[in-house]
Structure formats: structure tokens, C-alpha cells
Short mmCIF file of C-alpha atoms and ligand atoms in Angstrom, two decimals:
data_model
loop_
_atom_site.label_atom_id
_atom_site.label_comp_id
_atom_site.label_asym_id
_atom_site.label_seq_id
_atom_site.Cartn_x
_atom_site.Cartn_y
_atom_site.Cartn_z
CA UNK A 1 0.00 0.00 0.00
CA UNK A 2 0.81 3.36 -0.38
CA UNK A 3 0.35 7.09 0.75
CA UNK A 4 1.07 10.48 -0.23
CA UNK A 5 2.49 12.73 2.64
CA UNK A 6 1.63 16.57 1.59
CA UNK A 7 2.90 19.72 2.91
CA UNK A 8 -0.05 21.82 3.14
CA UNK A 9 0.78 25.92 2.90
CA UNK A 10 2.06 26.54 -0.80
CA UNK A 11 0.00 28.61 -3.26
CA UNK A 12 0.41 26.93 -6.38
CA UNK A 13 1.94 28.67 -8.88
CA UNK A 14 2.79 27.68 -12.62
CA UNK A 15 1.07 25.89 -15.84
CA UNK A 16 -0.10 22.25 -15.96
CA UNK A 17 -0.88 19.84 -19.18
CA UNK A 18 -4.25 18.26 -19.16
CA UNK A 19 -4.53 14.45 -19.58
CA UNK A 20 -6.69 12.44 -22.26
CA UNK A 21 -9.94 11.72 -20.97
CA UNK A 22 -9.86 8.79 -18.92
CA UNK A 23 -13.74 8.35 -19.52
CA UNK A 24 -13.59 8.78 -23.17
CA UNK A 25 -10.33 6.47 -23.73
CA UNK A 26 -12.45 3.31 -21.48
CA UNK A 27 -15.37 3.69 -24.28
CA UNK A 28 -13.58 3.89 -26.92
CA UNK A 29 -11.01 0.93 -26.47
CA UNK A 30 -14.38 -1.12 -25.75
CA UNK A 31 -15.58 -0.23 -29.18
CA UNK A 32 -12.53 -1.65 -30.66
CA UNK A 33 -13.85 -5.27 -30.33
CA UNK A 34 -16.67 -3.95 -32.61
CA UNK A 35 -14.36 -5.07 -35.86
CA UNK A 36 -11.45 -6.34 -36.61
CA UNK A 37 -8.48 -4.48 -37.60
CA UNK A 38 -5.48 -2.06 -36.18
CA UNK A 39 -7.29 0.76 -34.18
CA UNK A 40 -5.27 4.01 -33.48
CA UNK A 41 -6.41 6.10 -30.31
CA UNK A 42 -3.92 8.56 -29.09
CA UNK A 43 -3.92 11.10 -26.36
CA UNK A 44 -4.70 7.70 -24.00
CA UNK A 45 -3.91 8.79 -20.37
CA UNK A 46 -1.19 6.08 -18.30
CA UNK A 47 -4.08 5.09 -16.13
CA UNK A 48 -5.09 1.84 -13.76
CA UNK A 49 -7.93 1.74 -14.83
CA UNK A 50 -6.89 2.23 -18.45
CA UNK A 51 -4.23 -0.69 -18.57
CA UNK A 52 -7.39 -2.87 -17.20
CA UNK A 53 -9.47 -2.82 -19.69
CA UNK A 54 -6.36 -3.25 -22.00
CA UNK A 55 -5.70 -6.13 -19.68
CA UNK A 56 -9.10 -7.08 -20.48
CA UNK A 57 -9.20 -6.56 -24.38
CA UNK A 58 -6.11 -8.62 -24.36
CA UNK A 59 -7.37 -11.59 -22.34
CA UNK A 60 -10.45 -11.49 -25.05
CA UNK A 61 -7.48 -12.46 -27.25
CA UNK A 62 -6.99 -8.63 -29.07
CA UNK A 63 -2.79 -7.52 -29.16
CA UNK A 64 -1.98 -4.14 -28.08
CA UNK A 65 0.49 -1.74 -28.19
CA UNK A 66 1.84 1.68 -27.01
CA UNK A 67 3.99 4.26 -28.23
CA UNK A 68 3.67 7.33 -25.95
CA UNK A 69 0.72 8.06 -25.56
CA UNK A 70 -0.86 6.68 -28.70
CA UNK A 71 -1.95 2.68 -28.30
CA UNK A 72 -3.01 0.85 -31.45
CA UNK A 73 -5.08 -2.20 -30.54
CA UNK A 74 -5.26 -4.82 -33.46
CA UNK A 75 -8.88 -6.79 -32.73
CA UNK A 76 -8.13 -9.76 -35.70
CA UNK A 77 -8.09 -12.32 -33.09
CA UNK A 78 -11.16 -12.96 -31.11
CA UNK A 79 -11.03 -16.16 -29.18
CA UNK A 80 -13.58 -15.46 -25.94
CA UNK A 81 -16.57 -13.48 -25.51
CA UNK A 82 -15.80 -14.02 -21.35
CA UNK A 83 -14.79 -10.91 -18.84
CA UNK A 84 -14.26 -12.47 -15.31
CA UNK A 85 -14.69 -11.49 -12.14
CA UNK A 86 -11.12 -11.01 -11.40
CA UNK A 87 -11.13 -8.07 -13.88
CA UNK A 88 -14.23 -6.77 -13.95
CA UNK A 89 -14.12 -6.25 -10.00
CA UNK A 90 -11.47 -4.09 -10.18
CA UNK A 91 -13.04 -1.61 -13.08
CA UNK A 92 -16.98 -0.89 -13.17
CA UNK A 93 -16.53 0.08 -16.92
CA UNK A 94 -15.83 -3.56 -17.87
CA UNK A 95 -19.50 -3.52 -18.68
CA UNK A 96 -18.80 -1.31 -21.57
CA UNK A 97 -17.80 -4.65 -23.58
CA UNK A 98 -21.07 -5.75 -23.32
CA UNK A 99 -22.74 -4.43 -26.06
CA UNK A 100 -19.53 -4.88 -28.41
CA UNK A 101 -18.72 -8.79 -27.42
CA UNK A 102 -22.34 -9.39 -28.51
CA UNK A 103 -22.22 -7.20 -31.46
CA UNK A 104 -18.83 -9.02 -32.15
CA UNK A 105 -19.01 -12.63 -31.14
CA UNK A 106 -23.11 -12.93 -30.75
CA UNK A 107 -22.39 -13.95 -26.99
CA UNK A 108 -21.18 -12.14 -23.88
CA UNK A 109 -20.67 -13.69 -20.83
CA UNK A 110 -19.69 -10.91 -18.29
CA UNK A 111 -19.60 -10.67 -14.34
CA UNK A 112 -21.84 -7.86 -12.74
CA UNK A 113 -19.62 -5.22 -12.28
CA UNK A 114 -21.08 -4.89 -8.55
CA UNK A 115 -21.43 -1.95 -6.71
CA UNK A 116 -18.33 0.19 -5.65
CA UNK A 117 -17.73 2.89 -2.37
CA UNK A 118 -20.34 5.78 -4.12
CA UNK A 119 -23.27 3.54 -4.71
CA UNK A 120 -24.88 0.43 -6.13
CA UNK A 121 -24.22 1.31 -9.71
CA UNK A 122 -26.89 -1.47 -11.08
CA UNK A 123 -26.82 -1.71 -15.00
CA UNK A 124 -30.53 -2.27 -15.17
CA UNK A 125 -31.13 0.36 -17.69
CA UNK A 126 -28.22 -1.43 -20.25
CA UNK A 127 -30.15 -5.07 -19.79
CA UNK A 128 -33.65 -3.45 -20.75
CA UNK A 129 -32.37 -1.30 -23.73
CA UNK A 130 -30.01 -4.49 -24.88
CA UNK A 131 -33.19 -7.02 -24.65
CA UNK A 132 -35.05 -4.22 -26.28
CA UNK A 133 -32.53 -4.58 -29.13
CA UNK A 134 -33.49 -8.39 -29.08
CA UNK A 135 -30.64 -9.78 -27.03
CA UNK A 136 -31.00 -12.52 -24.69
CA UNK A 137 -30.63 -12.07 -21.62
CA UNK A 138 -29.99 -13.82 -18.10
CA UNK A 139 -28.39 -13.38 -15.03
CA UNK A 140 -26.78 -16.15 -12.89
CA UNK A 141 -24.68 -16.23 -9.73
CA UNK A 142 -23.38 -12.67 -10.50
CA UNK A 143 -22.47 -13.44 -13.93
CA UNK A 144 -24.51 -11.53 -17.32
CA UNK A 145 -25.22 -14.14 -20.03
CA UNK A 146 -26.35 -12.74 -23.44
CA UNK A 147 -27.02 -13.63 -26.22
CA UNK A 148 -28.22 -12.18 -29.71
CA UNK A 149 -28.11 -13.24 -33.23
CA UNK A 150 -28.29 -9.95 -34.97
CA UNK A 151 -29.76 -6.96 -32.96
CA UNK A 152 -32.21 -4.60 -34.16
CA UNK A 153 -32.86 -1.01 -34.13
CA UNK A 154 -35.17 -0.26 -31.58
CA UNK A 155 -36.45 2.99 -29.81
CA UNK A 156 -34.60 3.17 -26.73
CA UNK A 157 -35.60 5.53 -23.93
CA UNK A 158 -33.50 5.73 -20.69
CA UNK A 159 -35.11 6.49 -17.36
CA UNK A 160 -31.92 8.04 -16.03
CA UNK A 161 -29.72 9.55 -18.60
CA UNK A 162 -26.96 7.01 -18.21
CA UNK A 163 -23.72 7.49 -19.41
CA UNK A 164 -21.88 4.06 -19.52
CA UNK A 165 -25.82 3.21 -21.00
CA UNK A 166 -25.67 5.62 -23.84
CA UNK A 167 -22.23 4.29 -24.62
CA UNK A 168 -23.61 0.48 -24.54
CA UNK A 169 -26.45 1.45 -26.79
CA UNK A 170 -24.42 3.17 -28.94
CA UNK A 171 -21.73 0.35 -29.94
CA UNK A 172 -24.98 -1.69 -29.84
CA UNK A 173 -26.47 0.06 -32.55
CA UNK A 174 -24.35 0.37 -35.29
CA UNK A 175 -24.45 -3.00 -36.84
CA UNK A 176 -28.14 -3.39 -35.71
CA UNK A 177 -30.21 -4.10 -38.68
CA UNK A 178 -32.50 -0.63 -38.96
CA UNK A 179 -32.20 2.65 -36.74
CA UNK A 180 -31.73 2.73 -33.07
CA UNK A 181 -33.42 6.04 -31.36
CA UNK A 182 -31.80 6.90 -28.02
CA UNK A 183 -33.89 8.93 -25.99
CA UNK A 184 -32.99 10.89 -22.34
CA UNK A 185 -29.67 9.91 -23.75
CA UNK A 186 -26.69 11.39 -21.66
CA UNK A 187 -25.54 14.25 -23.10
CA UNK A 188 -21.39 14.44 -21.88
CA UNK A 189 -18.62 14.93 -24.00
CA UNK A 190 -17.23 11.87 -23.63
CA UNK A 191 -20.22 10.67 -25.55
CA UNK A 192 -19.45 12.49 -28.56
CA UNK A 193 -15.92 11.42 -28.48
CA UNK A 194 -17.16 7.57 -28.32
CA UNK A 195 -19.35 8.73 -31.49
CA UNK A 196 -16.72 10.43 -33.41
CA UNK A 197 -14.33 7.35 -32.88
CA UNK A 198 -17.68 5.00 -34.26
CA UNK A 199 -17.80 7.65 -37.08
CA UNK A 200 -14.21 7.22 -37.47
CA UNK A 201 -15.00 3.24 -37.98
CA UNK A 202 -17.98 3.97 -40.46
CA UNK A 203 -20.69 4.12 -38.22
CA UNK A 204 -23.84 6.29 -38.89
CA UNK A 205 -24.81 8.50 -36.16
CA UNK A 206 -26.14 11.79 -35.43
CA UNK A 207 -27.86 13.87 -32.29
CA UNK A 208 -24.45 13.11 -29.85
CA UNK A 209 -24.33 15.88 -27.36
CA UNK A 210 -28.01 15.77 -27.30
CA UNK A 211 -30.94 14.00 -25.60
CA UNK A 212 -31.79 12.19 -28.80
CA UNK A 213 -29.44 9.90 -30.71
CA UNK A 214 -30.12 8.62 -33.89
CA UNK A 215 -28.03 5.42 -34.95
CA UNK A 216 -28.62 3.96 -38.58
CA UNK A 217 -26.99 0.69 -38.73
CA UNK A 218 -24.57 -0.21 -41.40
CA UNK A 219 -23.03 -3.62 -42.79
CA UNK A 220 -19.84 -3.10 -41.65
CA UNK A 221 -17.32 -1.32 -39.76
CA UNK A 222 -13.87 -0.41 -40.42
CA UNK A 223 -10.83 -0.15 -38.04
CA UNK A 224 -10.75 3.68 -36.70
CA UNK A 225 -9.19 6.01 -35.04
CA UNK A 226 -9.05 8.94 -32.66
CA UNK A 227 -7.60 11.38 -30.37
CA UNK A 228 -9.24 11.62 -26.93
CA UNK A 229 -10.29 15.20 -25.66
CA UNK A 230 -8.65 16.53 -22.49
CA UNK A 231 -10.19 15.09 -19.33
CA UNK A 232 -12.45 17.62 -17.69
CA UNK A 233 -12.54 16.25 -14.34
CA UNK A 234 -8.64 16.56 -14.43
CA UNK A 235 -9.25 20.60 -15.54
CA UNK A 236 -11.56 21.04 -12.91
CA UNK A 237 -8.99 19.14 -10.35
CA UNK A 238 -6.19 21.56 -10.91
CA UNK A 239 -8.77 24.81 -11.13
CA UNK A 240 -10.00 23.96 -7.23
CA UNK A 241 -6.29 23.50 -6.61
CA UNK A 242 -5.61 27.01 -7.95
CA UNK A 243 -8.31 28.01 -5.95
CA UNK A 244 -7.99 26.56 -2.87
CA UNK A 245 -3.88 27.36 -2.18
CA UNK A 246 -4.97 31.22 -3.33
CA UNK A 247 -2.22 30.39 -5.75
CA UNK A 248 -2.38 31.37 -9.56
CA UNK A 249 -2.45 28.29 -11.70
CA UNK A 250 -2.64 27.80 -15.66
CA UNK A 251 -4.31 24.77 -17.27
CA UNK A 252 -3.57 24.03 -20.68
CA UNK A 253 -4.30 21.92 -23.59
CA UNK A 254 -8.01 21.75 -21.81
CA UNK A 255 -11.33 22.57 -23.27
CA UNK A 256 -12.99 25.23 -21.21
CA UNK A 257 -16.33 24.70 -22.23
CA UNK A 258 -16.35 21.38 -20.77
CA UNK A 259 -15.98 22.66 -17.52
CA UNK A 260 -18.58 25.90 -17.82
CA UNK A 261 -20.54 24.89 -15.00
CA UNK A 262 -17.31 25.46 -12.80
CA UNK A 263 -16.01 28.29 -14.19
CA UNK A 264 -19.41 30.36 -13.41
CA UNK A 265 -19.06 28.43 -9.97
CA UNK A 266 -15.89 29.21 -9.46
CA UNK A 267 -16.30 33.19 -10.22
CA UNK A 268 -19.68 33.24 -8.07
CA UNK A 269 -17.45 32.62 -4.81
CA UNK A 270 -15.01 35.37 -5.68
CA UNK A 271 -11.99 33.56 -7.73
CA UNK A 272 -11.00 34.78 -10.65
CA UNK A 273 -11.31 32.64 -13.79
CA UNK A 274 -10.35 33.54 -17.31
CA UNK A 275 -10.88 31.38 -20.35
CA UNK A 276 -8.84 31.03 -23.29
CA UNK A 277 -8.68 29.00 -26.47
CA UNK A 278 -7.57 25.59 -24.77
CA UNK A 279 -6.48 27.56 -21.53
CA UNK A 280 -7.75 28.22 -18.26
CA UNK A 281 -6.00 30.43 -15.80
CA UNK A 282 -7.38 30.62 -12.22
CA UNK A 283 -6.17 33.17 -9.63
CA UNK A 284 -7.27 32.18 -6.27
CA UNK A 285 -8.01 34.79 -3.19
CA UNK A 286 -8.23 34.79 -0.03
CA UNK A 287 -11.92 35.70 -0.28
CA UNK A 288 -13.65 33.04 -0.85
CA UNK A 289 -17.68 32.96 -0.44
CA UNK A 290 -19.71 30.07 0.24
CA UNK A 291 -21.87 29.06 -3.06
CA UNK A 292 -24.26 26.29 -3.22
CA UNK A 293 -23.93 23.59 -5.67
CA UNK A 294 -26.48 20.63 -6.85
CA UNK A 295 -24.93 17.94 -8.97
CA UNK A 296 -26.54 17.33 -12.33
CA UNK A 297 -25.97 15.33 -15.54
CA UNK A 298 -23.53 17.45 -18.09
CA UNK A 299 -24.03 20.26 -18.64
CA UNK A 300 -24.65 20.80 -15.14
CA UNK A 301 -21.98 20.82 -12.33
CA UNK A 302 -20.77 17.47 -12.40
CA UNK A 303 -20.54 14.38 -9.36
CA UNK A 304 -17.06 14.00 -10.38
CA UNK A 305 -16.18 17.60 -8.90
CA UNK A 306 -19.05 17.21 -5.83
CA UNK A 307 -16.01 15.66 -3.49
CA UNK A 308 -13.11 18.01 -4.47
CA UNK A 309 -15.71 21.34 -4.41
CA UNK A 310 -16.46 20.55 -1.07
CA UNK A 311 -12.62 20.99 -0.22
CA UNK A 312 -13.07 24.37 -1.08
CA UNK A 313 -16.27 25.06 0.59
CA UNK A 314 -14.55 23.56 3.82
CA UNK A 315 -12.42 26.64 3.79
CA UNK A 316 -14.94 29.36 2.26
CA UNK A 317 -16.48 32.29 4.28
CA UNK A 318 -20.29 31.58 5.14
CA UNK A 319 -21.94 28.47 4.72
CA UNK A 320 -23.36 26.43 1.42
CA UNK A 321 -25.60 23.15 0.82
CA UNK A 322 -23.64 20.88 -1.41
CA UNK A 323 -26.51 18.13 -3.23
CA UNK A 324 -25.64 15.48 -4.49
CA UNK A 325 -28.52 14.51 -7.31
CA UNK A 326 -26.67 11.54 -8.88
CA UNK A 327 -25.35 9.02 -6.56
CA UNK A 328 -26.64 7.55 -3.38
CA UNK A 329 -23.26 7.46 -1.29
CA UNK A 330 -21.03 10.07 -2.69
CA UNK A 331 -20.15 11.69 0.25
CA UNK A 332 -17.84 9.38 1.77
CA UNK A 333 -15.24 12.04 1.91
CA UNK A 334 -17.08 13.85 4.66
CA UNK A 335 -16.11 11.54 7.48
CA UNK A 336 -12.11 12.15 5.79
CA UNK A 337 -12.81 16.38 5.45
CA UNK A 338 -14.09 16.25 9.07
CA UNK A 339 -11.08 14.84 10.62
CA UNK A 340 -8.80 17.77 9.14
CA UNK A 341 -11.41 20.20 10.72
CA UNK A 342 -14.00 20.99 8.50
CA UNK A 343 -17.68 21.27 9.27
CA UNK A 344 -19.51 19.84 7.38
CA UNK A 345 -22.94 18.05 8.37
CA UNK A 346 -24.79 15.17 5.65
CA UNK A 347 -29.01 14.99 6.19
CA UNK A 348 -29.47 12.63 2.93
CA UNK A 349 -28.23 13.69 -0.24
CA UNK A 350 -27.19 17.23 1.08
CA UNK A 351 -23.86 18.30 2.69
CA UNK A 352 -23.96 21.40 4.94
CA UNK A 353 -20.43 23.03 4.71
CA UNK A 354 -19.84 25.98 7.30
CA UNK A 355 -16.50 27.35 5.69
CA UNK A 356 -13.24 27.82 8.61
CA UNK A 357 -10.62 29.40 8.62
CA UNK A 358 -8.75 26.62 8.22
CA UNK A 359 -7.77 22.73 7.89
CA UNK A 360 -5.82 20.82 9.64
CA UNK A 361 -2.87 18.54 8.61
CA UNK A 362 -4.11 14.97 9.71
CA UNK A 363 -3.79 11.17 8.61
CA UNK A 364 -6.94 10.07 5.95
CA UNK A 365 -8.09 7.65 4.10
CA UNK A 366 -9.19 7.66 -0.25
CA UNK A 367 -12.12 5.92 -0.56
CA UNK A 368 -12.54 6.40 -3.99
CA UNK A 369 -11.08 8.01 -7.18
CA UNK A 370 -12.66 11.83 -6.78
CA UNK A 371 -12.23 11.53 -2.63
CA UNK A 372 -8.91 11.24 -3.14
CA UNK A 373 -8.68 14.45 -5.04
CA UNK A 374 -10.81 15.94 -2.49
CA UNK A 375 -8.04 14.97 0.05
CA UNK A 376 -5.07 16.36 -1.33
CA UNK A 377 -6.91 19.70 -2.28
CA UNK A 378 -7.14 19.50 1.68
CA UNK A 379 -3.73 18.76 2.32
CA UNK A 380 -2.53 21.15 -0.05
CA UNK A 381 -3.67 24.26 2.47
CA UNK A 382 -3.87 22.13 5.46
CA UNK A 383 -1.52 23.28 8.15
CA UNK A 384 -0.05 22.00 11.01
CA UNK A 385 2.18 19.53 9.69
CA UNK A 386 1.69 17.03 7.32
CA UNK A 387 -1.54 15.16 5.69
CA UNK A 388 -1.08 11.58 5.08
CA UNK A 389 -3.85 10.61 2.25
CA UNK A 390 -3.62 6.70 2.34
CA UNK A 391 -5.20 4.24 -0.09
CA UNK A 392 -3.69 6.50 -2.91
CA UNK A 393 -4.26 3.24 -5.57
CA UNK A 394 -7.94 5.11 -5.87
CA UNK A 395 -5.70 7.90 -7.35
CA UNK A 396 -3.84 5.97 -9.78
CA UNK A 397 -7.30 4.96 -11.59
CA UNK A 398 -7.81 8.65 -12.78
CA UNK A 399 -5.37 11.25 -12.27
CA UNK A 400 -2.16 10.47 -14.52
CA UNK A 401 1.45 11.82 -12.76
CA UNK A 402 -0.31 13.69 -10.13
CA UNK A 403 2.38 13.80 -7.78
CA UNK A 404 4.60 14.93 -10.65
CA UNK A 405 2.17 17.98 -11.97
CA UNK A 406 1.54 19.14 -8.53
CA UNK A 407 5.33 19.33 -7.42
CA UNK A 408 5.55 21.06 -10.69
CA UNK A 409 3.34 23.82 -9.43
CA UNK A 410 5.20 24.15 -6.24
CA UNK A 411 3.29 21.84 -3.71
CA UNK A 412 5.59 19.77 -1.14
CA UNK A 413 4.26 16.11 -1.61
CA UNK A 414 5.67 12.58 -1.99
CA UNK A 415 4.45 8.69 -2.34
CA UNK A 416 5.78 6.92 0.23
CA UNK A 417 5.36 3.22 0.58
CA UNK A 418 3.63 1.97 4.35
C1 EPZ B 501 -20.11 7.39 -15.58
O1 EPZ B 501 -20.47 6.34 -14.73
C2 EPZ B 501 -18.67 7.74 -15.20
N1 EPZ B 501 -17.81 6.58 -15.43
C3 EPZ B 501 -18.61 8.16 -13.74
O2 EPZ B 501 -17.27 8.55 -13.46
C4 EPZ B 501 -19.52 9.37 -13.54
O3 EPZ B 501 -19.52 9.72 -12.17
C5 EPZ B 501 -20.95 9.00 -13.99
O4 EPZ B 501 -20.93 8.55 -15.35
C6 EPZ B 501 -21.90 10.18 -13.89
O5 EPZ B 501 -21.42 11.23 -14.68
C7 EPZ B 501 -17.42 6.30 -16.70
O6 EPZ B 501 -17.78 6.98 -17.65
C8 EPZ B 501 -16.52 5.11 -16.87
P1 EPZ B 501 -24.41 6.58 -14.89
P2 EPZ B 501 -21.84 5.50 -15.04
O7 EPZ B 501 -24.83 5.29 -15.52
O8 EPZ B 501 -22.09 5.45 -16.48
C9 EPZ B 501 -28.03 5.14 -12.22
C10 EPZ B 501 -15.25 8.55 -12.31
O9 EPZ B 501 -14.96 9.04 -11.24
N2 EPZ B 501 -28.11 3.97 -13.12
O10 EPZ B 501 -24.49 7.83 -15.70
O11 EPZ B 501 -21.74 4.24 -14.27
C11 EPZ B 501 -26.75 5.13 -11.40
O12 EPZ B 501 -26.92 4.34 -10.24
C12 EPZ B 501 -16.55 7.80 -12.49
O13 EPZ B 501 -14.55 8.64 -13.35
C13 EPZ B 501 -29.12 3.04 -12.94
O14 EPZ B 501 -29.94 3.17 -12.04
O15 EPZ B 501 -22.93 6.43 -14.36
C14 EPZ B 501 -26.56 6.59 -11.07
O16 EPZ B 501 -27.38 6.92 -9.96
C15 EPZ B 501 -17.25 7.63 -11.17
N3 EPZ B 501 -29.21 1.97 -13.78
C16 EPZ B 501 -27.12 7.31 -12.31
O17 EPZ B 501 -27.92 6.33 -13.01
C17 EPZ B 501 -28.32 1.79 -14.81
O18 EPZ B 501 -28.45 0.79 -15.56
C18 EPZ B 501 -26.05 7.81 -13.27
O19 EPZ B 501 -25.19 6.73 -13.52
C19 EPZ B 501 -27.28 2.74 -14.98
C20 EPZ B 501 -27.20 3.83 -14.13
#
């Protein structure tokens, strides 16, 4: 196991690259299985939970290789339709092959990817739009059997916008004999970059971006390829870290309207936020206000910023509800905050945050991949000594060379093995 030790007390002060989207790159390595043939996606963050489903794609029998940060995955070779536990417990997404195995091989077999530290995370929604499409389907002892000759365009609407749903539907429907309407379909970025890399392969599809998807389906695909966008959740990271050490930070090589509903955040509690081309520069102060914030499906503010906002609330002037509209359990981090001296009280899906003066350096635990941001923005202006975030292998999953971009800006932080 391992922890990072932070010296809380530096504003951060510098530029910082942006990432490929971690949540863009897991879709889109998924959709490779759709046809055989070399696939080229570049701008792939070094992430765990990247090399897993790489792990994964390979087990399925598919080579891969990297050179920088471009992998080409050649999908010739098919020779199981199977994901097992063993993987698929370690990365939720896994379910993302689900739609392509059985577009691919006619057959799935895949475990339930389970629930994980923010919530039950069922896959209900993927099941009833995939039988809707005329697979078969069953469950048994936590294992997803499926099966489907040729699917067929059907008129999908989702309850809940889903994203990992709209991305299963998607690769679903674009060898489906006849058109597949997606309806309530999500409506975030990385869904657009999973249908420009389908485009990329031949696929006809239109709406992304939107609440209605329209997917004709074709004979056949070719091999494609893509560069992922920037990862927005890593923008919005390093903006609350600006923010939050009152330093002046520049992120680059990021696509500001990703992140709007930040940015107008941001500049309601006082910071200063100006938008460029592919640049954001934030200047904290030491003036923060309070600001509510409800989570909500892109374009709103997103879940994946909920834990690491709250950082900043903990040290805010006034008080602000923080509601959390997505996930049952996402505030996991409160329990971690508290311990370093913030107030913060949870009465269901809302967080009250009464802002102090200040956190204290103290020994916590990452519970999952945004808490662990949440931390460090913590222990970056915690003082008192040093904050110990432990668990850090949530971390790895989604933030590439953290460590390594935050020294950069001037924090005092290390990885220590325990
Ligand atoms: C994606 O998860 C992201 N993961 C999550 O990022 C992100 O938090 C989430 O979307 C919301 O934006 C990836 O893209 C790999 P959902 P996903 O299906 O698709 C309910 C991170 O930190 N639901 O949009 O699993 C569900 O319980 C991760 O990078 C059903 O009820 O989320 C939740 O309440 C964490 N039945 C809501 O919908 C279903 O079949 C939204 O979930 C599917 C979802």
C-alpha cells in the first residue's frame, strides 16, 4: 500500500498539461472489439484503470500496443466473448464490452460489475435497452449471459440519462439491422468522443451531445481512429487546486467549455477565472464565499467535482448546501474532510459546509477516485504539519502523474510506501 504525505501551505503557482480523458479512452477501447483491424487512439492517459481494460481486451485475445501516448489495438483475433470477475471487479466500466462482445461474437458472458464505495451502480437500464434490441438475456450467480443473433434497431428511452448506458447502446447500434433512437440519452462529452471514434470506424450517427441519438446501422465497420479530448474532471482538479492554495495556476491543452458549470461556480465565490482557447487560468483569493452547488448530468456541475468542491467550501467564508442529485453514497469524503477540521454536516443527499478558517494537517483515508482528489486539495492548504492521504491506488485509476504535476506547481508532496 501506499500514501502520499503533503505539505499543506504553498500557493500553487505555474502551468499544468491536461490528460486524455480517462472516460472517453475506457469507451472507446471497448468499441474496438466492434471489428477487426489495427485501431489508433492517441492522447490515452497512463491510467489503472486504463491498462485494465487493455488487460481485459487482451485476455479477449486482441494484441496491443503503445507508443507514448498513442496505443493501437489490433482486434483480428477474437477467441472469448468471457470478462471475469477477477477483472471486472477491479473496473466498473468492464460492462462497456457488453454491447460490443455481442455485437462481435453474438455472446457475452460478463460478471456484474457490482457496486463500488459511491453507490450500487446497477446496470438495469443497459439489460432493458439491450433485450429491447433483441438480445437474450440472463443473469446467474453474478455473472450476465447474453445472447443475440443480430440486434435490431429499436427505440430506446433511458429512465436516467446514463452514461456508460448511452455508450452500450451506442456500440450496440451500429451493426443493428435498422435505426436505433436513443432517448434521455446522456448528453457528456465523452459521448461524442465515443461517437466520433464510431464515425471514425464507419458508423452512422447523429444527435451526440443531445438528448436524442439517432443510430442507422450499417453492414460493416472499419478499423478507426481517434484522439481523446482533455479530461475535464482533471481541468476542474487543478482549477479547485488554484483556488484553494490562493495560488495562480494555468491549465492548458483543456477545453474550457467542458468545464462551464465550474467556471461560473468558481467566479460566483469570488476567484478569478479567465478562459482562453484551450487555456484556463485561475487566480485564487483569499476571499472566498460560500456558493451552493447541486450535482446534475452534463451540462450541469458534475458528481465527479461534488467531493473536491467541497474541499473548497470547507475553507470558504459563510456556509453552502452541497446536493448530491446523482449518486446515493457520494459523500464518503465527509467523514475524511471532518477529521482535518472541516464542518460539514450530511441529512441525505445534502452536505452542509460551514467554511473555517482553516484545515488541519491529519492522517486520511481515499475511498474512492474523486475523494482522493478531495483529500489532497485538503492537504494542499492544510496546516499544522503534514496530511497523510492513504489508499492512494484510488488515485492511480484517474489522475495520470499527479504527484509529478503538482510538485511542478510548487506543492511539497511525496508517495511513500507503508
Ligand atoms: C459514468 O459512470 C462515469 N464513469 C462516472 O465517473 C460518472 O460519475 C458518472 O458517469 C456520472 O457522470 C465512466 O464513464 C466510466 P451513470 P456511469 O450510468 O455510467 C443510475 C469517475 O470518477 N443507473 O451515468 O456508471 C446510477 O446508479 C466515475 O470517473 C441506474 O440506475 O454512471 C446513477 O445513480 C465515477 N441503472 C445514475 O444512473 C443503470 O443501468 C447515473 O449513472 C445505470 C445507471
Amino acid at each position: 500500500m501506499e500514501r502520499l504525505v503533503i505539505k499543506g501551505g504553498v500557493p500553487l503557482k505555474g502551468k499544468v498539461k491536461i490528460s486524455g480523458a480517462k472516460n472517453a479512452a475506457l469507451p472507446c477501447i471497448a468499441a474496438t472489439i466492434l471489428c477487426p483491424g489495427r485501431h489508433v487512439i492517441s492522447n490515452v492517459p497512463r491510467l489503472r484503470d486504463v491498462n485494465t481494460i487493455l488487460e481485459m481486451v487482451g485476455t479477449l485475445g486482441c494484441d496491443f500496443q503503445w507508443e507514448g501516448e498513442t496505443v493501437s489495438i489490433n482486434t483480428d483475433r477474437l477467441m472469448s466473448y468471457e470478462c471475469p470477475y477477477e477483472l471486472v471487479r477491479t473496473m466498473r466500466a468492464s460492462i462497456l464490452l457488453l454491447g460490443p462482445l455481442l455485437v462481435r461474437e453474438g455472446r457475452a458472458k460478463i460478471s456484474l460489475p457490482g457496486g463500488c464505495a459511491i453507490g450500487a451502480r446497477p446496470v438495469n437500464l443497459h439489460l432493458k435497452a439491450l433485450s429491447q434490441m433483441g438480445a437474450q438475456m440472463h443473469l446467474d450467480r453474478g455473472y450476465i449471459f447474453a445472447r443475440a443473433e443480430r440486434l435490431k434497431g429499436a427505440e430506446i428511452f433511458f429512465d436516467i440519462p446514463t452514461v456508460t448506458g448511452t455508450e452500450n447502446v451506442m456500440m450496440a447500434a451500429v451493426l443493428a439491422e435498422g435505426k436505433t433512437l436513443i432517448r434521455n440519452a446522456a448528453k457528456e462529452p465523452e459521448i461524442v468522443d465515443l461517437a466520433r471514434f464510431l464515425r471514425s470506424m464507419g458508423a452512422q450517427i447523429s444527435g451526440d451531445g443531445t438528448d436524442t441519438i439517432v443510430v442507422e446501422g450499417v453492414r460493416e465497420l472499419r478499423a478507426g481512429s481517434i484522439s481523446i479530448i482533455p479530461d475535464r474532471i482533471e481541468t476542474g482538479t487543478y482549477m479547485l487546486a488554484g483556488a484553494i492554495t490562493q495560488g495562480e495556476v494555468e491549465i492548458y491543452s483543456c477545453i474550457p467549455e467542458h468545464v462551464n458549470a465550474l467556471v461560473e461556480k468558481l467566479r460566483e465565490t469570488g476567484i478569478e477565472v479567465s478562459v482562453g482557447e484551450e487555456m484556463i487560468r485561475v487566480r485564487g483569493s483569499n476571499e472566498i464565499s460560500a456558493v451552493d452547488v447541486i450535482t446534475m448530468p452534463y451540462p450541469g456541475f458534475p458528481t465527479d467535482l461534488q467531493a473536491q468542491y467541497m474541499a473548497l467550501m470547507s475553507i470558504a467564508r459563510g456556509s453552502c448546501v452541497i446536493e448530491e442529485t446523482i449518486f446515493e453514497n457520494r459523500f464518503i469524503h465527509v467523514a475524511e474532510l471532518q477529521r482535518m477540521g472541516a464542518k460539514i454536516e450530511v441529512n441525505g443527499n445534502k452536505a452542509y459546509v460551514r467554511g473555517q478558517k482553516r484545515l488541519l494537517a491529519a492522517p486520511v483515508m481515499a475511498t474512492d477516485l474523486r475523494a482522493s482528489a478531495s483529500l489532497i486539495l485538503a492537504g494542499l492548504v492544510a496546516q499544522g504539519g503534514y496530511t497523510e492521504v492513504h489508499r492512494i491506488y484510488h488515485l492511480d485509476r484517474g489522475y495520470e502523474n499527479i504527484e509529478k504535476k503538482l510538485s511542478d506547481l510548487g506543492a511539497i508532496l511525496w508517495r511513500e510506501k507503508v
